Short mmCIF file of N, CA and C and ligand atoms in Angstrom, two decimals:
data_model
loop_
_atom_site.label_atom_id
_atom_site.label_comp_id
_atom_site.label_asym_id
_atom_site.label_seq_id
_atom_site.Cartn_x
_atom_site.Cartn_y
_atom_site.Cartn_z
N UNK A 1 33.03 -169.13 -103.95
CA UNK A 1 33.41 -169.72 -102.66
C UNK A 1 32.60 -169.08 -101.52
N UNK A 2 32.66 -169.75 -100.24
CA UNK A 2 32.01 -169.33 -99.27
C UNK A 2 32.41 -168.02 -98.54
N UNK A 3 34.07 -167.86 -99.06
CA UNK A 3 34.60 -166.84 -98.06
C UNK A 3 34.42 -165.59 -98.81
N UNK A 4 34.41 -164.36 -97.91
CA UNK A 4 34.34 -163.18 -98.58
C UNK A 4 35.85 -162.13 -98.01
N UNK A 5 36.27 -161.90 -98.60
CA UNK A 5 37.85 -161.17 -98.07
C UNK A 5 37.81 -159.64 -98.45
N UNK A 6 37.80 -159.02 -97.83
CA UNK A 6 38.06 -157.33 -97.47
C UNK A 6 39.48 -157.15 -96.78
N UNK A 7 39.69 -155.81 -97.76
CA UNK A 7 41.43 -155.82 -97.32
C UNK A 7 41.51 -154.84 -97.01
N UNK A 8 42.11 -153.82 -96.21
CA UNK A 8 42.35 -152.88 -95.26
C UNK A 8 43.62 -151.84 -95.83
N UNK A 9 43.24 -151.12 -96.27
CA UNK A 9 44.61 -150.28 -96.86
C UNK A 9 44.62 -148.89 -96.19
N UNK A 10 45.98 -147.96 -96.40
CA UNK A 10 46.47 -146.98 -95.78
C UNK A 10 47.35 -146.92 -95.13
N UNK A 11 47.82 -145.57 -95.35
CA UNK A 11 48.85 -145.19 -94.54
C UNK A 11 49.30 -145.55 -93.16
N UNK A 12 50.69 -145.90 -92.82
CA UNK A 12 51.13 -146.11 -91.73
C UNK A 12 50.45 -145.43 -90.64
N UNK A 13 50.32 -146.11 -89.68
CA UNK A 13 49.85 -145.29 -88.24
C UNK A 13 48.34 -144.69 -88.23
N UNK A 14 47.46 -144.87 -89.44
CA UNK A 14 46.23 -144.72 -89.26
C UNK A 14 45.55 -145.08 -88.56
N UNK A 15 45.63 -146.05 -88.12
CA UNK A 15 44.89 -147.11 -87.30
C UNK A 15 44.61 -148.43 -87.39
N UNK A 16 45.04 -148.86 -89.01
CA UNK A 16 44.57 -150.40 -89.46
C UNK A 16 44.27 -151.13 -88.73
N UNK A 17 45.57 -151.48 -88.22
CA UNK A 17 45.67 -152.56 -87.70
C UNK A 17 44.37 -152.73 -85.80
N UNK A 18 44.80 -151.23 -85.30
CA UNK A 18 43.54 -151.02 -84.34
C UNK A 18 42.45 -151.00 -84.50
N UNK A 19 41.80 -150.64 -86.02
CA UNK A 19 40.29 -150.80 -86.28
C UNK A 19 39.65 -152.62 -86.59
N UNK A 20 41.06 -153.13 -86.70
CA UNK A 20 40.86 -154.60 -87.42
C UNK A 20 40.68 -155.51 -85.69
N UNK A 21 41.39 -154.97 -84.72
CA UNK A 21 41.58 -155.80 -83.82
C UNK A 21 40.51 -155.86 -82.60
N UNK A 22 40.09 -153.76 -83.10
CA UNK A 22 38.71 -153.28 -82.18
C UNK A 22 37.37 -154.29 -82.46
N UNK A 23 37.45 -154.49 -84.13
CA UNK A 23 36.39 -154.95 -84.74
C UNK A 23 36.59 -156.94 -83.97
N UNK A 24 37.65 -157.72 -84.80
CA UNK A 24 37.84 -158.91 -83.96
C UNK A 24 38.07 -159.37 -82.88
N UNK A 25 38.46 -158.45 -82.16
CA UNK A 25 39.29 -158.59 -80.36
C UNK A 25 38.32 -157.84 -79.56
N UNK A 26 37.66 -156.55 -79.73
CA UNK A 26 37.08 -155.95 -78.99
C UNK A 26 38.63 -155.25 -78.14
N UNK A 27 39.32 -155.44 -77.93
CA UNK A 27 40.97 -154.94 -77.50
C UNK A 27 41.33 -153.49 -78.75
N UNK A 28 41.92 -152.65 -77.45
CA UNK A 28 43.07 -151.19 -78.25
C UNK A 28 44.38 -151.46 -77.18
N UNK A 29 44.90 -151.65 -78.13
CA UNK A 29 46.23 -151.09 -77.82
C UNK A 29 46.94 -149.33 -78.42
N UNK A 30 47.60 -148.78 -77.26
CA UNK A 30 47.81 -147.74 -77.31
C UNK A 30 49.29 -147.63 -78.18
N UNK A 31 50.40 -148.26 -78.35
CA UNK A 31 51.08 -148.59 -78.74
C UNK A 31 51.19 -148.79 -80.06
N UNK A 32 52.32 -148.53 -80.98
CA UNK A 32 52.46 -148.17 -82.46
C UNK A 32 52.86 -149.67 -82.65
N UNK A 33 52.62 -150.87 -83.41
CA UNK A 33 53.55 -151.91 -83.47
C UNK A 33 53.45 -152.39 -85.31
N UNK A 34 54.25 -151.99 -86.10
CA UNK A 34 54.09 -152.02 -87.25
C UNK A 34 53.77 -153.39 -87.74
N UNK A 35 52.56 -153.62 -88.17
CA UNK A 35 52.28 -154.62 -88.75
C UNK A 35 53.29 -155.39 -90.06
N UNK A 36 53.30 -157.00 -89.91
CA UNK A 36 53.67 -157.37 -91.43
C UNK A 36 51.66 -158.14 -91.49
N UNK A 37 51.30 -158.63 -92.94
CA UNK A 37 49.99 -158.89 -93.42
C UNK A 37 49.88 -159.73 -92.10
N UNK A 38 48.47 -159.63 -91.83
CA UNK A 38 47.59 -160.69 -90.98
C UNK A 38 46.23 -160.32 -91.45
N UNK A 39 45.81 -162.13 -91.01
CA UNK A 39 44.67 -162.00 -91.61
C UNK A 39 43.63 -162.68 -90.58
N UNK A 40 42.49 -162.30 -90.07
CA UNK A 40 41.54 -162.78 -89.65
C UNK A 40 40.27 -163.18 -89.89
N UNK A 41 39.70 -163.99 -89.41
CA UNK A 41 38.61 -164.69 -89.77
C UNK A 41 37.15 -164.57 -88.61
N UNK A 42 36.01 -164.37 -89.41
CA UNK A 42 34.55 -164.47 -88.33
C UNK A 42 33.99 -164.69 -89.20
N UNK A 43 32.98 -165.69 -89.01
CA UNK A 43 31.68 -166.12 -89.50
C UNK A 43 30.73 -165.62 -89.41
N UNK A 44 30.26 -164.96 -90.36
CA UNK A 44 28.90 -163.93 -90.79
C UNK A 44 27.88 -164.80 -91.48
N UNK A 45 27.09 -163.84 -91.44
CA UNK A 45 25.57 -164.31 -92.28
C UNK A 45 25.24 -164.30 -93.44
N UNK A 46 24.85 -165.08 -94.60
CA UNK A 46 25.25 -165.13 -96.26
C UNK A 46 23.63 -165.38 -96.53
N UNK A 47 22.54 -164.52 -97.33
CA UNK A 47 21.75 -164.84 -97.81
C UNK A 47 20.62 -165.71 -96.80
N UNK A 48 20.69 -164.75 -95.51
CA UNK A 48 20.00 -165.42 -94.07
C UNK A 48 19.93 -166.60 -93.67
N UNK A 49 19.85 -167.63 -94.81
CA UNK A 49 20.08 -168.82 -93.96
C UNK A 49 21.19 -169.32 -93.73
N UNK A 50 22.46 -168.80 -94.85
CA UNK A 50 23.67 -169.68 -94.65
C UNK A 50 24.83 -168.86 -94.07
N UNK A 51 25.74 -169.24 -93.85
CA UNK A 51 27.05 -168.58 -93.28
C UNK A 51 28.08 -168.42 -93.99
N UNK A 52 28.88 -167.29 -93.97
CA UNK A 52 30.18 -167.28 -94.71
C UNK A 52 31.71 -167.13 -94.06
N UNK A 53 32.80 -167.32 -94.44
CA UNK A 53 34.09 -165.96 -93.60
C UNK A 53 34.54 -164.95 -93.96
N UNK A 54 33.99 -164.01 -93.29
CA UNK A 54 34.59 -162.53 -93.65
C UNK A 54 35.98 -162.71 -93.41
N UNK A 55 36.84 -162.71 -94.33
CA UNK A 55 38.72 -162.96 -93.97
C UNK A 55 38.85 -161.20 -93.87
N UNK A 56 39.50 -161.09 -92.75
CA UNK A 56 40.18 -159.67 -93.05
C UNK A 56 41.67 -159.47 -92.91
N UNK A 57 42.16 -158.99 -94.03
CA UNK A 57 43.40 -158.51 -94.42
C UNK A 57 43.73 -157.46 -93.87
N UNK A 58 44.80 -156.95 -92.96
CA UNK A 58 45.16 -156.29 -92.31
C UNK A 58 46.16 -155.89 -93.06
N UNK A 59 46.60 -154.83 -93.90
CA UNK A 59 47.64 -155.07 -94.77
C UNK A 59 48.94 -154.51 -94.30
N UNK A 60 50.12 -154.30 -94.40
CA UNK A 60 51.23 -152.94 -94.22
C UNK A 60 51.27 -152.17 -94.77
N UNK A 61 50.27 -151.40 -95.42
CA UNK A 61 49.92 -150.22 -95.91
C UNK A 61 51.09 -149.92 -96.94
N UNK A 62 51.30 -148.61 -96.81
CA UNK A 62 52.43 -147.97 -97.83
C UNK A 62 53.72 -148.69 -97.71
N UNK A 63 54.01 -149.19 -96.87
CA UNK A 63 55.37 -150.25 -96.59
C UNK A 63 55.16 -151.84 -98.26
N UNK A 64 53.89 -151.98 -98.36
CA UNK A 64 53.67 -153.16 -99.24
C UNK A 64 54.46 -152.81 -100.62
N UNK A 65 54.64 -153.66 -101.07
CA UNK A 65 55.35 -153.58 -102.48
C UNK A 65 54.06 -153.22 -103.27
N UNK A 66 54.51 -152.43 -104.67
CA UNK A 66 53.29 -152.59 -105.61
C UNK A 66 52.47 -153.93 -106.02
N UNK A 67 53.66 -155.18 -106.02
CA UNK A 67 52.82 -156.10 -106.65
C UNK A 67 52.13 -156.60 -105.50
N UNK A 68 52.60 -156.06 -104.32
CA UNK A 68 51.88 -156.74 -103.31
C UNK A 68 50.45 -156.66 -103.19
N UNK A 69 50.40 -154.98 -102.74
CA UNK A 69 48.96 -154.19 -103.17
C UNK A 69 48.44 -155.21 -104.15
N UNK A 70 48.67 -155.20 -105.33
CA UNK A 70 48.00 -155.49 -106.68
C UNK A 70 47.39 -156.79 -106.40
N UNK A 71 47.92 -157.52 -105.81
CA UNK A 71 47.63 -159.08 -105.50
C UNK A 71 46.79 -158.97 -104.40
N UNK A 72 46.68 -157.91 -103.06
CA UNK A 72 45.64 -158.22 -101.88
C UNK A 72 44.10 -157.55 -102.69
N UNK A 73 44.86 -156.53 -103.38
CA UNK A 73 43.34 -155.69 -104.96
C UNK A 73 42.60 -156.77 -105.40
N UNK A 74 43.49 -157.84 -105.90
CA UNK A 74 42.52 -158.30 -107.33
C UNK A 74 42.30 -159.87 -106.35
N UNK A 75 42.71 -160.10 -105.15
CA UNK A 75 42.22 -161.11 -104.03
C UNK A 75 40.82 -160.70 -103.78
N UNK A 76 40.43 -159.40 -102.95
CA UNK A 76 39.35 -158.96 -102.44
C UNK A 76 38.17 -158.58 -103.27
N UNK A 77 37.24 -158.90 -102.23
CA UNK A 77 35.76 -159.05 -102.82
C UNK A 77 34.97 -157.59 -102.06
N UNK A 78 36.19 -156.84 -101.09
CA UNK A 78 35.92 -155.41 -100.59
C UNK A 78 36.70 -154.99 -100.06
N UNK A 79 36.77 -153.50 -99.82
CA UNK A 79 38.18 -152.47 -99.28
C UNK A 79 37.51 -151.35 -98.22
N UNK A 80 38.72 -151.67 -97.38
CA UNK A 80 38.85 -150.66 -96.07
C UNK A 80 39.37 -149.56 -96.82
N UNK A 81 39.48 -148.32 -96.84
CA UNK A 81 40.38 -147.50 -97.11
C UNK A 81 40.76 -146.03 -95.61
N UNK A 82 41.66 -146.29 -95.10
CA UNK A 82 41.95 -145.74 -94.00
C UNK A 82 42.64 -144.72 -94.00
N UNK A 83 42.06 -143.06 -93.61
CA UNK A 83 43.05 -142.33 -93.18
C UNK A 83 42.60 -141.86 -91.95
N UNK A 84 43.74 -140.71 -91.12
CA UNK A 84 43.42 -140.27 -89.99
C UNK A 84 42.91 -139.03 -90.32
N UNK A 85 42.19 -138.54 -89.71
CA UNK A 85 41.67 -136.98 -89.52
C UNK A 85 42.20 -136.09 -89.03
N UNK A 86 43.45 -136.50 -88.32
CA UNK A 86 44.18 -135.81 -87.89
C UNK A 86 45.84 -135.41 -88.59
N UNK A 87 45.93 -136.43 -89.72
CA UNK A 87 46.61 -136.43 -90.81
C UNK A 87 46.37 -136.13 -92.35
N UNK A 88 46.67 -135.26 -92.94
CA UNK A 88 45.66 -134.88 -94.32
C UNK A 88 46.89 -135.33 -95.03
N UNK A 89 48.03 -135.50 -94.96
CA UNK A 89 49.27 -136.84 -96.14
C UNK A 89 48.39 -137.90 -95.64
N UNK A 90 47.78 -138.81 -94.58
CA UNK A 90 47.84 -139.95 -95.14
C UNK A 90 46.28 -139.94 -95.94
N UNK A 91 45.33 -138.94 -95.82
CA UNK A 91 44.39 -138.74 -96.82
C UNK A 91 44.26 -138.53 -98.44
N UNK A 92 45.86 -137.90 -98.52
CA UNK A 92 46.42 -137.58 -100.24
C UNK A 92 46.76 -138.97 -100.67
N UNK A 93 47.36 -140.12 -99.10
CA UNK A 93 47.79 -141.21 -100.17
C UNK A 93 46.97 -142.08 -100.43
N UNK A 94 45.58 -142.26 -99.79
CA UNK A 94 44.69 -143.09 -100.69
C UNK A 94 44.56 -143.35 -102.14
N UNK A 95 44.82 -141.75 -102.76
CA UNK A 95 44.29 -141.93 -104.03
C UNK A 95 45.09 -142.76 -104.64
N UNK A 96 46.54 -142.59 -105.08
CA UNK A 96 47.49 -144.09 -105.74
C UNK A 96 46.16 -145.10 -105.52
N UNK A 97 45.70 -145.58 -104.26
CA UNK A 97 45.33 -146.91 -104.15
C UNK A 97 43.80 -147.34 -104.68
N UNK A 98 43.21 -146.30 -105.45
CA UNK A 98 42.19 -146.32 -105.69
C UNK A 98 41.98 -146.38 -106.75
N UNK A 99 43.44 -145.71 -107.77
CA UNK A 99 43.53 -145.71 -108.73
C UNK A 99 44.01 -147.07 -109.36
N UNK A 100 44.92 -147.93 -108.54
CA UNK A 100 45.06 -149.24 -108.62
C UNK A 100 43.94 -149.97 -108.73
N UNK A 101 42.90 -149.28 -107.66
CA UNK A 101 41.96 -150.48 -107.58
C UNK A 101 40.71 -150.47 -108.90
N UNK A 102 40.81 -149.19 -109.45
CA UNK A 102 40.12 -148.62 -110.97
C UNK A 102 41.02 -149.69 -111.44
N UNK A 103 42.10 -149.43 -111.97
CA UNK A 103 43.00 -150.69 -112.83
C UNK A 103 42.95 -152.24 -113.01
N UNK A 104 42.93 -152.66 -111.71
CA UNK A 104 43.18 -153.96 -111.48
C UNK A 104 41.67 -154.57 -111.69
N UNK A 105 40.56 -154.29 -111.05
CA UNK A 105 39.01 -154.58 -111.22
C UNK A 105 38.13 -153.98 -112.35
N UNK A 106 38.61 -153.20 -112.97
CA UNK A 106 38.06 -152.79 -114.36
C UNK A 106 36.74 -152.37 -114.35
N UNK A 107 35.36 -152.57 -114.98
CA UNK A 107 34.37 -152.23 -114.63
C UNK A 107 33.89 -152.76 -113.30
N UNK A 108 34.14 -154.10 -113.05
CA UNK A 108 33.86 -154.57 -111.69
C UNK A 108 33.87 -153.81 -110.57
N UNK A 109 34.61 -152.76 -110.39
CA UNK A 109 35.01 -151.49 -109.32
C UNK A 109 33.05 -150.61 -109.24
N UNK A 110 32.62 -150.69 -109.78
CA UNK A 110 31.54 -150.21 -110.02
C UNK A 110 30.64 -150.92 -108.60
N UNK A 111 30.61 -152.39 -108.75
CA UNK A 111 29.70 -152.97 -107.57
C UNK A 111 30.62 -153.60 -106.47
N UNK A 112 31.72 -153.04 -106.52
CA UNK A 112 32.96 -153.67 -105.37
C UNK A 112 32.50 -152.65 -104.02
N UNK A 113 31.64 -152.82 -102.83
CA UNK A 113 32.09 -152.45 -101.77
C UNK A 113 33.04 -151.37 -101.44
N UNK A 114 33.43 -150.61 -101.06
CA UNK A 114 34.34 -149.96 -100.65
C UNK A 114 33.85 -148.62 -99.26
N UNK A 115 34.78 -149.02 -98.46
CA UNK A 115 34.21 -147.78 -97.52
C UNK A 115 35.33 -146.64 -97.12
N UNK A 116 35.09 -145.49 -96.99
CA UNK A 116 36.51 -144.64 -96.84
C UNK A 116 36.07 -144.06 -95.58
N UNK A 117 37.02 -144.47 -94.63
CA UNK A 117 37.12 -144.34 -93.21
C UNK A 117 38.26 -143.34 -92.70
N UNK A 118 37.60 -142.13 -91.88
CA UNK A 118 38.60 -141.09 -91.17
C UNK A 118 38.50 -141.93 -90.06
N UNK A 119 39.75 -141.98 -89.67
CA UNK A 119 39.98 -142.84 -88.03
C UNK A 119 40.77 -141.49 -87.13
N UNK A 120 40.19 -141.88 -85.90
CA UNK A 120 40.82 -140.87 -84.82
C UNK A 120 39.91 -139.75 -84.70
N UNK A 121 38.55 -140.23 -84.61
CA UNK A 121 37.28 -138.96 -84.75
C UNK A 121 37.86 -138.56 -83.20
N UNK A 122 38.57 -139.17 -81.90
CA UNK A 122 38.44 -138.34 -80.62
C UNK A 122 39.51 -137.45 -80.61
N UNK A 123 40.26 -137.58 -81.52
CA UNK A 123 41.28 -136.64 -81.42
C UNK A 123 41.01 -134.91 -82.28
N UNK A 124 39.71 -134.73 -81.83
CA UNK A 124 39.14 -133.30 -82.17
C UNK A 124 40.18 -132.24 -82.59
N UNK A 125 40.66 -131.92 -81.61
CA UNK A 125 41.79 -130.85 -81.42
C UNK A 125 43.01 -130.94 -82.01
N UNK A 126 43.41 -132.54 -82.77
CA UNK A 126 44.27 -131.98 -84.08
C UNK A 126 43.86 -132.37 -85.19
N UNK A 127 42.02 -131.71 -85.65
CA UNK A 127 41.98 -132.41 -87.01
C UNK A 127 42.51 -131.83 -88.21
N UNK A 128 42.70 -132.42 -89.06
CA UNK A 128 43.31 -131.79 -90.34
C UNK A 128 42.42 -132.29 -91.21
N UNK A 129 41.64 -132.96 -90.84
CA UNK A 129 40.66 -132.98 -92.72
C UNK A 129 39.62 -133.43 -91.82
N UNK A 130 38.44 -132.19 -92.50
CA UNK A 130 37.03 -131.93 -91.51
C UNK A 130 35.99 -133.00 -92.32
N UNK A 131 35.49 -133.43 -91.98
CA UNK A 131 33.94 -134.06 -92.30
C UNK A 131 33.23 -133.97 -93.76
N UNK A 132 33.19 -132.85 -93.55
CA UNK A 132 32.77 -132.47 -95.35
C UNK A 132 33.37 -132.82 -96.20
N UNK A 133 35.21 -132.80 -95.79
CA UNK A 133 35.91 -132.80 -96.87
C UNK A 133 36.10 -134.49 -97.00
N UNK A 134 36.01 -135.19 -96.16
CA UNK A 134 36.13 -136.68 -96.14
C UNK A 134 34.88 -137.67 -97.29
N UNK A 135 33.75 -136.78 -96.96
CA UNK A 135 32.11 -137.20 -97.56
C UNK A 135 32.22 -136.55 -99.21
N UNK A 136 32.82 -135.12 -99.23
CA UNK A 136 32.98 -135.21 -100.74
C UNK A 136 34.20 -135.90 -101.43
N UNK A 137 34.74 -136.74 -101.37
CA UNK A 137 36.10 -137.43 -101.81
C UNK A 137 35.41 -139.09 -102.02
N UNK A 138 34.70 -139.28 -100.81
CA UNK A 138 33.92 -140.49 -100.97
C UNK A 138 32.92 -140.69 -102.04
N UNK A 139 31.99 -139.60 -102.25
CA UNK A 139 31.18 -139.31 -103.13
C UNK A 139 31.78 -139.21 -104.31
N UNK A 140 32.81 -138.87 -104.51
CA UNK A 140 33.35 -138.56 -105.95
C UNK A 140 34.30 -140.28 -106.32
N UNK A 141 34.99 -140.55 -105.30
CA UNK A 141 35.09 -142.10 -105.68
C UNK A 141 33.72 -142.68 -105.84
N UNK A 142 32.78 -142.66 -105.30
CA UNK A 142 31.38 -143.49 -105.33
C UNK A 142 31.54 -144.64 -103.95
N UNK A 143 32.19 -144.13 -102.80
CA UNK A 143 32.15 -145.54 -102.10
C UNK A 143 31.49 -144.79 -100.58
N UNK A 144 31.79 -145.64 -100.20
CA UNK A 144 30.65 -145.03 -98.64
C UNK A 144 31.75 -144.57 -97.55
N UNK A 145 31.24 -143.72 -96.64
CA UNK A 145 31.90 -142.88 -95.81
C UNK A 145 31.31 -143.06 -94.59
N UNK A 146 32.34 -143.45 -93.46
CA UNK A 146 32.51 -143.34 -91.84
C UNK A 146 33.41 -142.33 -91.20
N UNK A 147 33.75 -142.09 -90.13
CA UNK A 147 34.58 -141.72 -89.45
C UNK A 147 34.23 -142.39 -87.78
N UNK A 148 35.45 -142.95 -87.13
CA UNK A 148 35.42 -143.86 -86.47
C UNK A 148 36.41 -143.39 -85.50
N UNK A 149 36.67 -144.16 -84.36
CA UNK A 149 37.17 -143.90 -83.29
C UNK A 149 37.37 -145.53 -82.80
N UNK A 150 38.89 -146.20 -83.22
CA UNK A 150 39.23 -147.80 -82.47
C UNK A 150 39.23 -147.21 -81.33
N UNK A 151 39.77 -146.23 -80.70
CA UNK A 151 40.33 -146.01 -79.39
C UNK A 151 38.78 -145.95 -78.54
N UNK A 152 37.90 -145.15 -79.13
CA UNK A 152 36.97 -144.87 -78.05
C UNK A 152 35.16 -145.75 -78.65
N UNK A 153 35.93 -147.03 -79.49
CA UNK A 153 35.18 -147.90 -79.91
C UNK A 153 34.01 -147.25 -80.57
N UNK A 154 34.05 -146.25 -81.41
CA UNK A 154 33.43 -145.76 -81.96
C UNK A 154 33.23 -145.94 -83.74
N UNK A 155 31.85 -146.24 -83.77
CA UNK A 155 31.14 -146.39 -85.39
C UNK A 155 32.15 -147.53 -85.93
N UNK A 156 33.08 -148.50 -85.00
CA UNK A 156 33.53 -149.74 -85.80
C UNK A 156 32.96 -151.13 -85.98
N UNK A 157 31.60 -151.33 -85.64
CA UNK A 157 31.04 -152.38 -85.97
C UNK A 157 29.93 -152.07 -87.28
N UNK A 158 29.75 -150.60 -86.99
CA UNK A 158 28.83 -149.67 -87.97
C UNK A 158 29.56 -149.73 -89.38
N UNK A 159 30.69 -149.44 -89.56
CA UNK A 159 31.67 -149.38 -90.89
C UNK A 159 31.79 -150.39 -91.53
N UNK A 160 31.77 -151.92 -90.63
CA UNK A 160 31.36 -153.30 -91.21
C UNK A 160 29.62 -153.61 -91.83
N UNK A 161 28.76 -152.93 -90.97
CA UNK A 161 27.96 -153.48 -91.56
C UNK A 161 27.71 -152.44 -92.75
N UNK A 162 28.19 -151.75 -92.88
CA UNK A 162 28.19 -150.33 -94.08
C UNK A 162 28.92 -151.10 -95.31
N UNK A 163 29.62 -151.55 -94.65
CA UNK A 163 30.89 -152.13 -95.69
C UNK A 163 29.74 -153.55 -96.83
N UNK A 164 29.37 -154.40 -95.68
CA UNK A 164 28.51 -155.82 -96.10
C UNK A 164 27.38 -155.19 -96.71
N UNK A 165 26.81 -154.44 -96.24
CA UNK A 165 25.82 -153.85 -96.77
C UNK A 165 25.88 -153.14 -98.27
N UNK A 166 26.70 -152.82 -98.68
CA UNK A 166 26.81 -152.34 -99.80
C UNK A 166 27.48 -153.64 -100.85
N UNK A 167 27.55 -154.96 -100.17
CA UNK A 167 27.38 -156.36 -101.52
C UNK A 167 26.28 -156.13 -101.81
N UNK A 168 25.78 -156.44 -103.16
CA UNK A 168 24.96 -156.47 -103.65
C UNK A 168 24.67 -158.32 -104.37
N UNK A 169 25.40 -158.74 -104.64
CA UNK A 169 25.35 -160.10 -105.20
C UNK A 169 25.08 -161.03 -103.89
N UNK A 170 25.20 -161.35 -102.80
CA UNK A 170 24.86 -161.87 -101.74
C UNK A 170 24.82 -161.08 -100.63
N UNK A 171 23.35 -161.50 -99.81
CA UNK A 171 23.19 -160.87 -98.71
C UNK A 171 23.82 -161.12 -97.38
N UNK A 172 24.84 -160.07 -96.59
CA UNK A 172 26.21 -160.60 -96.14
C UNK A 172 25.50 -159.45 -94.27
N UNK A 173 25.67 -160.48 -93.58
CA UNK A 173 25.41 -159.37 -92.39
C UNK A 173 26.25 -160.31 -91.05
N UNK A 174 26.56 -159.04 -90.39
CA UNK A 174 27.19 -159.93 -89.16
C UNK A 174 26.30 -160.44 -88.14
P1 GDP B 201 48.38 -148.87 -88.60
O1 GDP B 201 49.82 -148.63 -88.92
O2 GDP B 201 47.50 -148.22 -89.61
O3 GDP B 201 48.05 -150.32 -88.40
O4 GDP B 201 48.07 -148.10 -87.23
P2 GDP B 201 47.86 -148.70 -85.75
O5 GDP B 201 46.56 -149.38 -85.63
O6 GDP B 201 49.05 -149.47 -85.35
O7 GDP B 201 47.76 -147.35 -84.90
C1 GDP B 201 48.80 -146.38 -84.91
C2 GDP B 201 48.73 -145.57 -83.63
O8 GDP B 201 47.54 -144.80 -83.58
C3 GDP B 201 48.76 -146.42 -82.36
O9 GDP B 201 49.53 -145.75 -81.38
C4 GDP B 201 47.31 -146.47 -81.94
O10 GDP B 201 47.15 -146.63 -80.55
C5 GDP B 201 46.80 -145.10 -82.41
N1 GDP B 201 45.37 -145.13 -82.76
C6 GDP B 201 44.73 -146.01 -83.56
N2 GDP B 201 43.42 -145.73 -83.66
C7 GDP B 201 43.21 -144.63 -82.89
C8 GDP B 201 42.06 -143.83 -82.58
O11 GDP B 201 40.93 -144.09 -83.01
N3 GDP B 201 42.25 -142.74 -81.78
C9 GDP B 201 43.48 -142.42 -81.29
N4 GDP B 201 43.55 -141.34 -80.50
N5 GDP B 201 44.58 -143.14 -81.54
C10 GDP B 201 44.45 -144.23 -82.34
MG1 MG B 202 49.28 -151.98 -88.59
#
C-alpha cells in the first residue's frame, strides 16, 4: 500500500504525544493531557517521484492493553520509542516493548526502522540517563538514536528523517 505507519510508544508523560504534535502542528502545549490513540496523517516523498502517508500513531503508552500494543506492533512499518532523560523508569520500560516487537515481527525486526528517542534534552538539570547511556542501549537493540527537545523544538524534524531514512525497501523523505 501507499501508506507507511510508525507508531509511537512509551511511557506516560514522556512526551509522545508533544513530539507527535511538535512534528504535525508545529504547536507545544505545556500541559499534561493523557492521550487515548490518535492518529495523524502528512504526505511525504516515496521513491522521488511518488508520494506516500506517513500515518502516525500516537499511542497511550503503558496505559494500552497487551493486545493492544501487539496489534499497533504488527500494524507498523516503524517505531518511535520514547523516554525522558530526565526519567530513567520510563527508560527501563522500553525494553517489555522491544521485546514484543522481537516477537511479533520475527526476523523482519532486523530491517524495521526504529529510532530510540531521549525527550526533554532542555531539562539539563534533572537528567537521569546521560547520552552515552541512551547511544549504548540503541546500539545494542540495533536501532538509531536522538535526543530531542518538543518544548524547545529541538532535533524533531531530524528524528523523522532518521526514522525514513533508515527504510530501506522504499525511498521515504519528507
Ligand atoms: P505523553 O504522555 O508521552 O504523550 O506526554 P506529553 O506529550 O503529554 O507530555 C507530558 C508532559 O511533559 C507535558 O506537560 C509536556 O508539556 C511536557 N513535555 C513534553 N515534551 C517536553 C520537552 O521536550 N521538554 C519539557 N521540558 N517538557 C516536555
Ligand atoms: Mg500522550
Amino acid at each position: 500500500t501507499s501508506d507507511y505507519r510508525v507508531a509511537v510508544f512509551g511511557a506516560g508523560g514522556v512526551g509522545k504525544s508533544s513530539i507527535t504534535q511538535r512534528f504535525v502542528k508545529g504547536t507545544f502545549n505545556e500541559n499534561y493531557i493523557p492521550t487515548i490513540e490518535d492518529t495523524y496523517r502528512q504526505v511525504i516523498s516515496c521513491n522521488q517521484k511518488n508520494v506516500c502517508t506517513l500515518q502516525i500513531t500516537d499511542t497511550t503508552g503503558s496505559h494500552q492493553f497487551p493486545a493492544m500494543q501487539r496489534l499497533s506492533i504488527s500494524k507498523g512499518n516503524a517505531f518511535i520509542l520514547i523516554y525522558s532523560v530526565t526519567n530513567k523508569q520510563s527508560f527501563a520500560e522500553l525494553a517489555p516493548i522491544v521485546e514484543m516487537m522481537k516477537e511479533v515481527k520475527g526476523n523482519a525486526i532486523a530491517e524495521t526502522p526504529i529510532m530510540l528517542v531521549g525527550n526533554k534534552k532542555d531539562e539539563e538539570s534533572k537528567r537521569e540517563v546521560s547520552t552515552a547511556g541512551g547511544q549504548k542501549i540503541a546500539t545494542a537493540w540495533g536501532c538509531g538514536f536522538i535526543e530531542t527537545s518538543a518544548k524547545n523544538n529541538e532535533n524533531i524534524t531530524e528524528l523523522f528523517q532518521q526514522l525514513l531514512a533508515l527504510e530501506k525497501k522504499r525511498q521515504l523523505a519528507l
